[in-house]
Amino acid sequence: MTKFTDEELNESMSEYAESYDDGKFLSVVKTYGKKIGGGVITKALELYYLLQRGGITNKIKLMIMGALAYLVCPVDLIPDVLPLVGWTDDAAAIGLVVNKLSSYIDSDIEGMAREKTEEILG
């Protein structure tokens, strides 16, 4: 896996953060949740709930919004319509940000994300 510096990650996610929208994120998660996969959806929802909670710096907000916007963006590195591999770049972006922010994600956020994932995937 490619190592990104904090500066590179922040710059990349900031570009996508400009197009972040809560409603669009939730709509894509509900519509494509089964294709994206439960693990990725749960991690994306952890970021979503962390963003909703607040009490985080603007830098962290931009990082989260960038990762979530990348997930819903129809144009990205690997087109999402490709079977099996279409969501891998999205999963990598989510995973990278979750890894960076893992110390902010507590058991309450994890629980809310798991519950919402179960609701979405049925």
N, CA, C and O atoms as CSV, one atom per row, in Angstrom:
chain,resi,resn,atom,element,x,y,z
A,1,MET,N,N,0.835,-1.172,0.000
A,1,MET,CA,C,0.000,0.000,0.000
A,1,MET,C,C,0.882,1.238,0.000
A,1,MET,O,O,1.886,1.297,0.710
A,2,THR,N,N,0.504,2.219,-0.795
A,2,THR,CA,C,1.263,3.446,-0.898
A,2,THR,C,C,1.161,4.240,0.390
A,2,THR,O,O,0.079,4.374,0.963
A,3,LYS,N,N,2.277,4.760,0.838
A,3,LYS,CA,C,2.296,5.607,2.032
A,3,LYS,C,C,2.071,7.055,1.594
A,3,LYS,O,O,2.733,7.557,0.685
A,4,PHE,N,N,1.135,7.702,2.255
A,4,PHE,CA,C,0.870,9.107,2.002
A,4,PHE,C,C,1.334,9.914,3.204
A,4,PHE,O,O,1.173,9.494,4.349
A,5,THR,N,N,1.908,11.069,2.933
A,5,THR,CA,C,2.213,11.962,4.039
A,5,THR,C,C,0.901,12.603,4.485
A,5,THR,O,O,-0.082,12.603,3.743
A,6,ASP,N,N,0.892,13.144,5.690
A,6,ASP,CA,C,-0.302,13.835,6.175
A,6,ASP,C,C,-0.678,14.974,5.239
A,6,ASP,O,O,-1.858,15.205,4.975
A,7,GLU,N,N,0.315,15.673,4.746
A,7,GLU,CA,C,0.070,16.800,3.841
A,7,GLU,C,C,-0.584,16.325,2.539
A,7,GLU,O,O,-1.536,16.948,2.068
A,8,GLU,N,N,-0.093,15.240,1.957
A,8,GLU,CA,C,-0.665,14.698,0.723
A,8,GLU,C,C,-2.097,14.231,0.936
A,8,GLU,O,O,-2.969,14.482,0.104
A,9,LEU,N,N,-2.335,13.558,2.044
A,9,LEU,CA,C,-3.678,13.080,2.351
A,9,LEU,C,C,-4.630,14.255,2.544
A,9,LEU,O,O,-5.736,14.253,2.002
A,10,ASN,N,N,-4.211,15.247,3.304
A,10,ASN,CA,C,-5.057,16.419,3.543
A,10,ASN,C,C,-5.374,17.155,2.250
A,10,ASN,O,O,-6.510,17.575,2.030
A,11,GLU,N,N,-4.375,17.309,1.401
A,11,GLU,CA,C,-4.577,18.006,0.131
A,11,GLU,C,C,-5.558,17.239,-0.755
A,11,GLU,O,O,-6.466,17.833,-1.336
A,12,SER,N,N,-5.379,15.944,-0.858
A,12,SER,CA,C,-6.246,15.116,-1.689
A,12,SER,C,C,-7.679,15.118,-1.177
A,12,SER,O,O,-8.618,15.285,-1.955
A,13,MET,N,N,-7.848,14.936,0.112
A,13,MET,CA,C,-9.195,14.891,0.681
A,13,MET,C,C,-9.869,16.254,0.652
A,13,MET,O,O,-11.091,16.333,0.528
A,14,SER,N,N,-9.092,17.332,0.763
A,14,SER,CA,C,-9.665,18.681,0.723
A,14,SER,C,C,-10.317,18.961,-0.623
A,14,SER,O,O,-11.341,19.640,-0.692
A,15,GLU,N,N,-9.727,18.443,-1.688
A,15,GLU,CA,C,-10.300,18.638,-3.023
A,15,GLU,C,C,-11.688,18.014,-3.112
A,15,GLU,O,O,-12.599,18.623,-3.673
A,16,TYR,N,N,-11.861,16.836,-2.581
A,16,TYR,CA,C,-13.157,16.161,-2.610
A,16,TYR,C,C,-14.127,16.754,-1.589
A,16,TYR,O,O,-15.337,16.740,-1.812
A,17,ALA,N,N,-13.620,17.266,-0.490
A,17,ALA,CA,C,-14.477,17.778,0.586
A,17,ALA,C,C,-15.403,18.883,0.102
A,17,ALA,O,O,-16.510,19.042,0.617
A,18,GLU,N,N,-14.953,19.641,-0.881
A,18,GLU,CA,C,-15.768,20.739,-1.410
A,18,GLU,C,C,-17.103,20.248,-1.962
A,18,GLU,O,O,-18.078,20.999,-1.979
A,19,SER,N,N,-17.155,19.002,-2.411
A,19,SER,CA,C,-18.384,18.479,-3.006
A,19,SER,C,C,-19.167,17.573,-2.058
A,19,SER,O,O,-20.128,16.929,-2.480
A,20,TYR,N,N,-18.770,17.513,-0.769
A,20,TYR,CA,C,-19.455,16.639,0.177
A,20,TYR,C,C,-20.853,17.135,0.495
A,20,TYR,O,O,-21.082,18.333,0.657
A,21,ASP,N,N,-21.793,16.183,0.584
A,21,ASP,CA,C,-23.177,16.479,0.944
A,21,ASP,C,C,-23.726,15.293,1.738
A,21,ASP,O,O,-23.695,14.159,1.258
A,22,ASP,N,N,-24.231,15.547,2.954
A,22,ASP,CA,C,-24.767,14.473,3.814
A,22,ASP,C,C,-25.826,13.649,3.100
A,22,ASP,O,O,-25.784,12.419,3.118
A,23,GLY,N,N,-26.777,14.334,2.470
A,23,GLY,CA,C,-27.881,13.643,1.807
A,23,GLY,C,C,-27.412,12.740,0.687
A,23,GLY,O,O,-27.896,11.617,0.542
A,24,LYS,N,N,-26.478,13.222,-0.099
A,24,LYS,CA,C,-25.945,12.428,-1.207
A,24,LYS,C,C,-25.199,11.204,-0.669
A,24,LYS,O,O,-25.336,10.101,-1.199
A,25,PHE,N,N,-24.412,11.409,0.384
A,25,PHE,CA,C,-23.680,10.300,0.990
A,25,PHE,C,C,-24.651,9.208,1.446
A,25,PHE,O,O,-24.486,8.040,1.095
A,26,LEU,N,N,-25.654,9.589,2.221
A,26,LEU,CA,C,-26.607,8.607,2.743
A,26,LEU,C,C,-27.383,7.922,1.626
A,26,LEU,O,O,-27.676,6.730,1.714
A,27,SER,N,N,-27.713,8.662,0.586
A,27,SER,CA,C,-28.433,8.086,-0.553
A,27,SER,C,C,-27.592,7.017,-1.260
A,27,SER,O,O,-28.094,5.938,-1.576
A,28,VAL,N,N,-26.330,7.315,-1.503
A,28,VAL,CA,C,-25.442,6.352,-2.167
A,28,VAL,C,C,-25.247,5.124,-1.288
A,28,VAL,O,O,-25.265,3.997,-1.782
A,29,VAL,N,N,-25.064,5.332,-0.008
A,29,VAL,CA,C,-24.869,4.208,0.917
A,29,VAL,C,C,-26.096,3.297,0.899
A,29,VAL,O,O,-25.959,2.074,0.879
A,30,LYS,N,N,-27.285,3.883,0.906
A,30,LYS,CA,C,-28.512,3.081,0.898
A,30,LYS,C,C,-28.719,2.380,-0.441
A,30,LYS,O,O,-29.159,1.231,-0.480
A,31,THR,N,N,-28.407,3.060,-1.524
A,31,THR,CA,C,-28.628,2.498,-2.861
A,31,THR,C,C,-27.608,1.421,-3.226
A,31,THR,O,O,-27.971,0.390,-3.791
A,32,TYR,N,N,-26.353,1.651,-2.909
A,32,TYR,CA,C,-25.278,0.758,-3.348
A,32,TYR,C,C,-24.616,-0.016,-2.214
A,32,TYR,O,O,-23.581,-0.650,-2.419
A,33,GLY,N,N,-25.200,0.029,-1.030
A,33,GLY,CA,C,-24.593,-0.598,0.140
A,33,GLY,C,C,-24.172,-2.036,-0.060
A,33,GLY,O,O,-23.076,-2.426,0.343
A,34,LYS,N,N,-25.030,-2.826,-0.677
A,34,LYS,CA,C,-24.692,-4.247,-0.871
A,34,LYS,C,C,-23.537,-4.418,-1.851
A,34,LYS,O,O,-22.710,-5.315,-1.686
A,35,LYS,N,N,-23.476,-3.560,-2.873
A,35,LYS,CA,C,-22.369,-3.645,-3.832
A,35,LYS,C,C,-21.060,-3.177,-3.206
A,35,LYS,O,O,-19.999,-3.745,-3.463
A,36,ILE,N,N,-21.148,-2.144,-2.389
A,36,ILE,CA,C,-19.945,-1.597,-1.759
A,36,ILE,C,C,-19.399,-2.579,-0.726
A,36,ILE,O,O,-18.191,-2.801,-0.643
A,37,GLY,N,N,-20.294,-3.158,0.051
A,37,GLY,CA,C,-19.895,-4.139,1.063
A,37,GLY,C,C,-20.047,-3.597,2.470
A,37,GLY,O,O,-19.793,-2.423,2.738
A,38,GLY,N,N,-20.468,-4.480,3.362
A,38,GLY,CA,C,-20.750,-4.098,4.734
A,38,GLY,C,C,-19.571,-3.505,5.481
A,38,GLY,O,O,-19.737,-2.559,6.251
A,39,GLY,N,N,-18.387,-4.046,5.264
A,39,GLY,CA,C,-17.211,-3.537,5.966
A,39,GLY,C,C,-16.899,-2.097,5.605
A,39,GLY,O,O,-16.610,-1.278,6.477
A,40,VAL,N,N,-16.958,-1.791,4.321
A,40,VAL,CA,C,-16.679,-0.426,3.862
A,40,VAL,C,C,-17.780,0.511,4.327
A,40,VAL,O,O,-17.505,1.626,4.772
A,41,ILE,N,N,-19.023,0.065,4.226
A,41,ILE,CA,C,-20.142,0.893,4.660
A,41,ILE,C,C,-20.018,1.214,6.146
A,41,ILE,O,O,-20.214,2.360,6.550
A,42,THR,N,N,-19.697,0.220,6.955
A,42,THR,CA,C,-19.551,0.447,8.395
A,42,THR,C,C,-18.463,1.479,8.675
A,42,THR,O,O,-18.660,2.385,9.486
A,43,LYS,N,N,-17.331,1.349,8.018
A,43,LYS,CA,C,-16.232,2.297,8.234
A,43,LYS,C,C,-16.612,3.694,7.744
A,43,LYS,O,O,-16.272,4.688,8.387
A,44,ALA,N,N,-17.310,3.778,6.617
A,44,ALA,CA,C,-17.757,5.079,6.112
A,44,ALA,C,C,-18.732,5.717,7.101
A,44,ALA,O,O,-18.675,6.921,7.350
A,45,LEU,N,N,-19.619,4.909,7.658
A,45,LEU,CA,C,-20.573,5.426,8.630
A,45,LEU,C,C,-19.878,5.844,9.933
A,45,LEU,O,O,-20.337,6.770,10.603
A,46,GLU,N,N,-18.800,5.185,10.291
A,46,GLU,CA,C,-18.028,5.631,11.458
A,46,GLU,C,C,-17.521,7.049,11.227
A,46,GLU,O,O,-17.585,7.890,12.124
A,47,LEU,N,N,-17.021,7.311,10.030
A,47,LEU,CA,C,-16.562,8.659,9.710
A,47,LEU,C,C,-17.735,9.640,9.705
A,47,LEU,O,O,-17.621,10.756,10.212
A,48,TYR,N,N,-18.850,9.221,9.137
A,48,TYR,CA,C,-20.039,10.062,9.084
A,48,TYR,C,C,-20.489,10.456,10.489
A,48,TYR,O,O,-20.768,11.628,10.742
A,49,TYR,N,N,-20.560,9.494,11.398
A,49,TYR,CA,C,-21.000,9.786,12.765
A,49,TYR,C,C,-19.971,10.624,13.525
A,49,TYR,O,O,-20.345,11.446,14.361
A,50,LEU,N,N,-18.699,10.431,13.249
A,50,LEU,CA,C,-17.671,11.271,13.857
A,50,LEU,C,C,-17.859,12.718,13.393
A,50,LEU,O,O,-17.755,13.649,14.192
A,51,LEU,N,N,-18.130,12.898,12.127
A,51,LEU,CA,C,-18.372,14.230,11.581
A,51,LEU,C,C,-19.601,14.867,12.216
A,51,LEU,O,O,-19.591,16.057,12.530
A,52,GLN,N,N,-20.658,14.084,12.407
A,52,GLN,CA,C,-21.893,14.586,13.013
A,52,GLN,C,C,-21.689,14.963,14.473
A,52,GLN,O,O,-22.292,15.920,14.958
A,53,ARG,N,N,-20.853,14.226,15.165
A,53,ARG,CA,C,-20.617,14.467,16.587
A,53,ARG,C,C,-20.003,15.840,16.812
A,53,ARG,O,O,-20.343,16.531,17.772
A,54,GLY,N,N,-19.111,16.227,15.935
A,54,GLY,CA,C,-18.451,17.519,16.114
A,54,GLY,C,C,-17.316,17.436,17.113
A,54,GLY,O,O,-16.872,16.350,17.486
A,55,GLY,N,N,-16.854,18.602,17.541
A,55,GLY,CA,C,-15.748,18.656,18.482
A,55,GLY,C,C,-14.425,18.235,17.876
A,55,GLY,O,O,-13.501,17.845,18.589
A,56,ILE,N,N,-14.338,18.317,16.556
A,56,ILE,CA,C,-13.108,17.949,15.851
A,56,ILE,C,C,-12.617,19.169,15.078
A,56,ILE,O,O,-13.383,20.092,14.803
A,57,THR,N,N,-11.360,19.161,14.740
A,57,THR,CA,C,-10.771,20.301,14.034
A,57,THR,C,C,-11.274,20.374,12.596
A,57,THR,O,O,-11.785,19.395,12.053
A,58,ASN,N,N,-11.125,21.533,11.997
A,58,ASN,CA,C,-11.499,21.697,10.587
A,58,ASN,C,C,-10.678,20.791,9.683
A,58,ASN,O,O,-11.180,20.298,8.673
A,59,LYS,N,N,-9.432,20.573,10.036
A,59,LYS,CA,C,-8.563,19.679,9.259
A,59,LYS,C,C,-9.153,18.272,9.232
A,59,LYS,O,O,-9.187,17.633,8.181
A,60,ILE,N,N,-9.615,17.791,10.380
A,60,ILE,CA,C,-10.210,16.457,10.455
A,60,ILE,C,C,-11.541,16.420,9.712
A,60,ILE,O,O,-11.842,15.443,9.026
A,61,LYS,N,N,-12.333,17.472,9.843
A,61,LYS,CA,C,-13.603,17.552,9.113
A,61,LYS,C,C,-13.369,17.442,7.613
A,61,LYS,O,O,-14.070,16.706,6.918
A,62,LEU,N,N,-12.375,18.181,7.117
A,62,LEU,CA,C,-12.074,18.132,5.681
A,62,LEU,C,C,-11.633,16.741,5.252
A,62,LEU,O,O,-12.004,16.273,4.176
A,63,MET,N,N,-10.844,16.081,6.088
A,63,MET,CA,C,-10.383,14.738,5.766
A,63,MET,C,C,-11.579,13.777,5.665
A,63,MET,O,O,-11.665,12.978,4.732
A,64,ILE,N,N,-12.486,13.866,6.625
A,64,ILE,CA,C,-13.667,12.999,6.623
A,64,ILE,C,C,-14.552,13.312,5.428
A,64,ILE,O,O,-14.962,12.408,4.700
A,65,MET,N,N,-14.843,14.579,5.228
A,65,MET,CA,C,-15.717,14.972,4.118
A,65,MET,C,C,-15.114,14.564,2.780
A,65,MET,O,O,-15.839,14.174,1.864
A,66,GLY,N,N,-13.807,14.653,2.664
A,66,GLY,CA,C,-13.144,14.244,1.429
A,66,GLY,C,C,-13.290,12.761,1.160
A,66,GLY,O,O,-13.574,12.354,0.033
A,67,ALA,N,N,-13.098,11.948,2.192
A,67,ALA,CA,C,-13.215,10.495,2.029
A,67,ALA,C,C,-14.651,10.103,1.689
A,67,ALA,O,O,-14.877,9.262,0.819
A,68,LEU,N,N,-15.618,10.710,2.372
A,68,LEU,CA,C,-17.026,10.386,2.103
A,68,LEU,C,C,-17.456,10.885,0.731
A,68,LEU,O,O,-18.233,10.221,0.044
A,69,ALA,N,N,-16.958,12.045,0.329
A,69,ALA,CA,C,-17.273,12.565,-1.007
A,69,ALA,C,C,-16.658,11.674,-2.090
A,69,ALA,O,O,-17.271,11.452,-3.134
A,70,TYR,N,N,-15.457,11.166,-1.842
A,70,TYR,CA,C,-14.819,10.270,-2.810
A,70,TYR,C,C,-15.658,9.008,-2.992
A,70,TYR,O,O,-15.777,8.489,-4.102
A,71,LEU,N,N,-16.234,8.521,-1.906
A,71,LEU,CA,C,-17.076,7.330,-1.976
A,71,LEU,C,C,-18.279,7.552,-2.881
A,71,LEU,O,O,-18.665,6.650,-3.625
A,72,VAL,N,N,-18.870,8.726,-2.829
A,72,VAL,CA,C,-20.088,8.978,-3.612
A,72,VAL,C,C,-19.810,9.590,-4.980
A,72,VAL,O,O,-20.711,9.681,-5.814
A,73,CYS,N,N,-18.588,10.002,-5.211
A,73,CYS,CA,C,-18.235,10.626,-6.489
A,73,CYS,C,C,-18.296,9.596,-7.619
A,73,CYS,O,O,-17.651,8.551,-7.543
A,74,PRO,N,N,-19.071,9.892,-8.667
A,74,PRO,CA,C,-19.186,8.922,-9.764
A,74,PRO,C,C,-17.911,8.794,-10.604
A,74,PRO,O,O,-17.719,7.797,-11.300
A,75,VAL,N,N,-17.053,9.795,-10.535
A,75,VAL,CA,C,-15.812,9.764,-11.309
A,75,VAL,C,C,-14.656,9.670,-10.329
A,75,VAL,O,O,-14.372,10.615,-9.593
A,76,ASP,N,N,-13.995,8.527,-10.327
A,76,ASP,CA,C,-12.827,8.368,-9.472
A,76,ASP,C,C,-11.825,7.461,-10.159
A,76,ASP,O,O,-11.997,7.101,-11.323
A,77,LEU,N,N,-10.790,7.095,-9.444
A,77,LEU,CA,C,-9.676,6.346,-10.017
A,77,LEU,C,C,-10.111,5.070,-10.726
A,77,LEU,O,O,-9.696,4.819,-11.857
A,78,ILE,N,N,-10.939,4.269,-10.078
A,78,ILE,CA,C,-11.467,3.037,-10.673
A,78,ILE,C,C,-12.984,3.201,-10.758
A,78,ILE,O,O,-13.641,3.325,-9.724
A,79,PRO,N,N,-13.558,3.206,-11.966
A,79,PRO,CA,C,-15.007,3.404,-12.094
A,79,PRO,C,C,-15.802,2.399,-11.261
A,79,PRO,O,O,-15.544,1.196,-11.301
A,80,ASP,N,N,-16.773,2.916,-10.506
A,80,ASP,CA,C,-17.543,2.083,-9.588
A,80,ASP,C,C,-18.398,1.035,-10.296
A,80,ASP,O,O,-18.841,0.075,-9.666
A,81,VAL,N,N,-18.634,1.206,-11.587
A,81,VAL,CA,C,-19.478,0.250,-12.311
A,81,VAL,C,C,-18.740,-1.039,-12.660
A,81,VAL,O,O,-19.371,-2.013,-13.070
A,82,LEU,N,N,-17.425,-1.064,-12.507
A,82,LEU,CA,C,-16.667,-2.280,-12.825
A,82,LEU,C,C,-16.931,-3.340,-11.760
A,82,LEU,O,O,-16.737,-3.086,-10.571
A,83,PRO,N,N,-17.371,-4.520,-12.178
A,83,PRO,CA,C,-17.644,-5.583,-11.194
A,83,PRO,C,C,-16.393,-5.958,-10.398
A,83,PRO,O,O,-15.290,-5.998,-10.943
A,84,LEU,N,N,-16.570,-6.224,-9.143
A,84,LEU,CA,C,-15.552,-6.686,-8.198
A,84,LEU,C,C,-14.499,-5.651,-7.820
A,84,LEU,O,O,-14.106,-5.594,-6.654
A,85,VAL,N,N,-14.030,-4.836,-8.749
A,85,VAL,CA,C,-12.954,-3.904,-8.426
A,85,VAL,C,C,-13.401,-2.449,-8.364
A,85,VAL,O,O,-12.628,-1.589,-7.941
A,86,GLY,N,N,-14.614,-2.158,-8.770
A,86,GLY,CA,C,-15.078,-0.778,-8.882
A,86,GLY,C,C,-15.066,0.024,-7.603
A,86,GLY,O,O,-14.897,1.243,-7.639
A,87,TRP,N,N,-15.240,-0.628,-6.488
A,87,TRP,CA,C,-15.300,0.098,-5.212
A,87,TRP,C,C,-13.999,-0.007,-4.416
A,87,TRP,O,O,-13.936,0.479,-3.287
A,88,THR,N,N,-12.957,-0.634,-4.981
A,88,THR,CA,C,-11.731,-0.848,-4.206
A,88,THR,C,C,-11.001,0.455,-3.890
A,88,THR,O,O,-10.454,0.599,-2.797
A,89,ASP,N,N,-10.981,1.395,-4.814
A,89,ASP,CA,C,-10.318,2.663,-4.526
A,89,ASP,C,C,-11.095,3.457,-3.475
A,89,ASP,O,O,-10.504,4.151,-2.647
A,90,ASP,N,N,-12.412,3.346,-3.518
A,90,ASP,CA,C,-13.244,4.012,-2.520
A,90,ASP,C,C,-12.977,3.409,-1.137
A,90,ASP,O,O,-12.849,4.129,-0.147
A,91,ALA,N,N,-12.895,2.080,-1.088
A,91,ALA,CA,C,-12.614,1.381,0.169
A,91,ALA,C,C,-11.244,1.793,0.706
A,91,ALA,O,O,-11.072,1.972,1.911
A,92,ALA,N,N,-10.282,1.941,-0.185
A,92,ALA,CA,C,-8.939,2.349,0.236
A,92,ALA,C,C,-8.954,3.760,0.829
A,92,ALA,O,O,-8.307,4.014,1.845
A,93,ALA,N,N,-9.685,4.666,0.205
A,93,ALA,CA,C,-9.773,6.044,0.714
A,93,ALA,C,C,-10.422,6.065,2.093
A,93,ALA,O,O,-9.935,6.734,3.005
A,94,ILE,N,N,-11.524,5.330,2.243
A,94,ILE,CA,C,-12.200,5.256,3.540
A,94,ILE,C,C,-11.271,4.639,4.584
A,94,ILE,O,O,-11.132,5.163,5.689
A,95,GLY,N,N,-10.636,3.521,4.226
A,95,GLY,CA,C,-9.741,2.833,5.154
A,95,GLY,C,C,-8.570,3.691,5.595
A,95,GLY,O,O,-8.180,3.669,6.762
A,96,LEU,N,N,-8.017,4.436,4.673
A,96,LEU,CA,C,-6.877,5.295,4.990
A,96,LEU,C,C,-7.268,6.360,6.012
A,96,LEU,O,O,-6.529,6.617,6.962
A,97,VAL,N,N,-8.424,6.972,5.814
A,97,VAL,CA,C,-8.863,8.027,6.730
A,97,VAL,C,C,-9.288,7.435,8.071
A,97,VAL,O,O,-8.985,8.007,9.119
A,98,VAL,N,N,-9.986,6.299,8.056
A,98,VAL,CA,C,-10.361,5.648,9.317
A,98,VAL,C,C,-9.098,5.294,10.103
A,98,VAL,O,O,-9.049,5.490,11.317
A,99,ASN,N,N,-8.099,4.785,9.429
A,99,ASN,CA,C,-6.842,4.445,10.093
A,99,ASN,C,C,-6.207,5.678,10.732
A,99,ASN,O,O,-5.732,5.617,11.867
A,100,LYS,N,N,-6.197,6.785,10.013
A,100,LYS,CA,C,-5.620,8.028,10.532
A,100,LYS,C,C,-6.387,8.556,11.742
A,100,LYS,O,O,-5.800,9.136,12.656
A,101,LEU,N,N,-7.712,8.347,11.738
A,101,LEU,CA,C,-8.560,8.946,12.772
A,101,LEU,C,C,-9.080,7.928,13.788
A,101,LEU,O,O,-10.023,8.219,14.524
A,102,SER,N,N,-8.486,6.759,13.833
A,102,SER,CA,C,-9.001,5.687,14.690
A,102,SER,C,C,-9.085,6.088,16.162
A,102,SER,O,O,-9.947,5.588,16.885
A,103,SER,N,N,-8.223,6.966,16.609
A,103,SER,CA,C,-8.258,7.367,18.018
A,103,SER,C,C,-9.486,8.217,18.358
A,103,SER,O,O,-9.814,8.387,19.532
A,104,TYR,N,N,-10.157,8.745,17.349
A,104,TYR,CA,C,-11.369,9.548,17.557
A,104,TYR,C,C,-12.635,8.695,17.511
A,104,TYR,O,O,-13.701,9.138,17.940
A,105,ILE,N,N,-12.520,7.490,16.997
A,105,ILE,CA,C,-13.695,6.631,16.804
A,105,ILE,C,C,-13.844,5.728,18.023
A,105,ILE,O,O,-13.080,4.783,18.220
A,106,ASP,N,N,-14.855,6.047,18.836
A,106,ASP,CA,C,-15.063,5.285,20.066
A,106,ASP,C,C,-16.137,4.209,19.873
A,106,ASP,O,O,-16.690,4.055,18.784
A,107,SER,N,N,-16.415,3.483,20.928
A,107,SER,CA,C,-17.365,2.369,20.835
A,107,SER,C,C,-18.790,2.848,20.525
A,107,SER,O,O,-19.553,2.114,19.897
A,108,ASP,N,N,-19.162,4.050,20.948
A,108,ASP,CA,C,-20.487,4.583,20.606
A,108,ASP,C,C,-20.625,4.769,19.094
A,108,ASP,O,O,-21.629,4.378,18.500
A,109,ILE,N,N,-19.618,5.362,18.492
A,109,ILE,CA,C,-19.631,5.574,17.039
A,109,ILE,C,C,-19.628,4.230,16.319
A,109,ILE,O,O,-20.373,4.041,15.357
A,110,GLU,N,N,-18.802,3.301,16.771
A,110,GLU,CA,C,-18.759,1.972,16.153
A,110,GLU,C,C,-20.121,1.288,16.235
A,110,GLU,O,O,-20.566,0.672,15.267
A,111,GLY,N,N,-20.776,1.394,17.377
A,111,GLY,CA,C,-22.087,0.782,17.553
A,111,GLY,C,C,-23.148,1.389,16.642
A,111,GLY,O,O,-23.938,0.670,16.030
A,112,MET,N,N,-23.160,2.730,16.555
A,112,MET,CA,C,-24.121,3.392,15.664
A,112,MET,C,C,-23.888,2.985,14.212
A,112,MET,O,O,-24.837,2.756,13.462
A,113,ALA,N,N,-22.618,2.896,13.824
A,113,ALA,CA,C,-22.281,2.521,12.442
A,113,ALA,C,C,-22.710,1.087,12.148
A,113,ALA,O,O,-23.256,0.816,11.079
A,114,ARG,N,N,-22.473,0.171,13.077
A,114,ARG,CA,C,-22.892,-1.230,12.877
A,114,ARG,C,C,-24.413,-1.336,12.753
A,114,ARG,O,O,-24.928,-2.033,11.879
A,115,GLU,N,N,-25.126,-0.632,13.642
A,115,GLU,CA,C,-26.596,-0.670,13.597
A,115,GLU,C,C,-27.129,-0.139,12.268
A,115,GLU,O,O,-28.025,-0.735,11.669
A,116,LYS,N,N,-26.578,0.977,11.813
A,116,LYS,CA,C,-27.029,1.578,10.551
A,116,LYS,C,C,-26.689,0.664,9.379
A,116,LYS,O,O,-27.479,0.538,8.444
A,117,THR,N,N,-25.529,0.031,9.421
A,117,THR,CA,C,-25.146,-0.902,8.361
A,117,THR,C,C,-26.127,-2.057,8.293
A,117,THR,O,O,-26.561,-2.439,7.207
A,118,GLU,N,N,-26.478,-2.614,9.434
A,118,GLU,CA,C,-27.453,-3.720,9.479
A,118,GLU,C,C,-28.800,-3.251,8.939
A,118,GLU,O,O,-29.466,-3.992,8.216
A,119,GLU,N,N,-29.205,-2.040,9.279
A,119,GLU,CA,C,-30.469,-1.495,8.772
A,119,GLU,C,C,-30.438,-1.352,7.255
A,119,GLU,O,O,-31.409,-1.682,6.574
A,120,ILE,N,N,-29.330,-0.864,6.735
A,120,ILE,CA,C,-29.198,-0.644,5.283
A,120,ILE,C,C,-29.123,-1.954,4.528
A,120,ILE,O,O,-29.783,-2.119,3.501
A,121,LEU,N,N,-28.329,-2.883,5.023
A,121,LEU,CA,C,-28.132,-4.138,4.297
A,121,LEU,C,C,-29.213,-5.174,4.568
A,121,LEU,O,O,-29.325,-6.169,3.852
A,122,GLY,N,N,-29.997,-4.938,5.591
A,122,GLY,CA,C,-31.109,-5.845,5.904
A,122,GLY,C,C,-30.683,-7.041,6.591
A,122,GLY,O,O,-31.509,-7.893,6.916
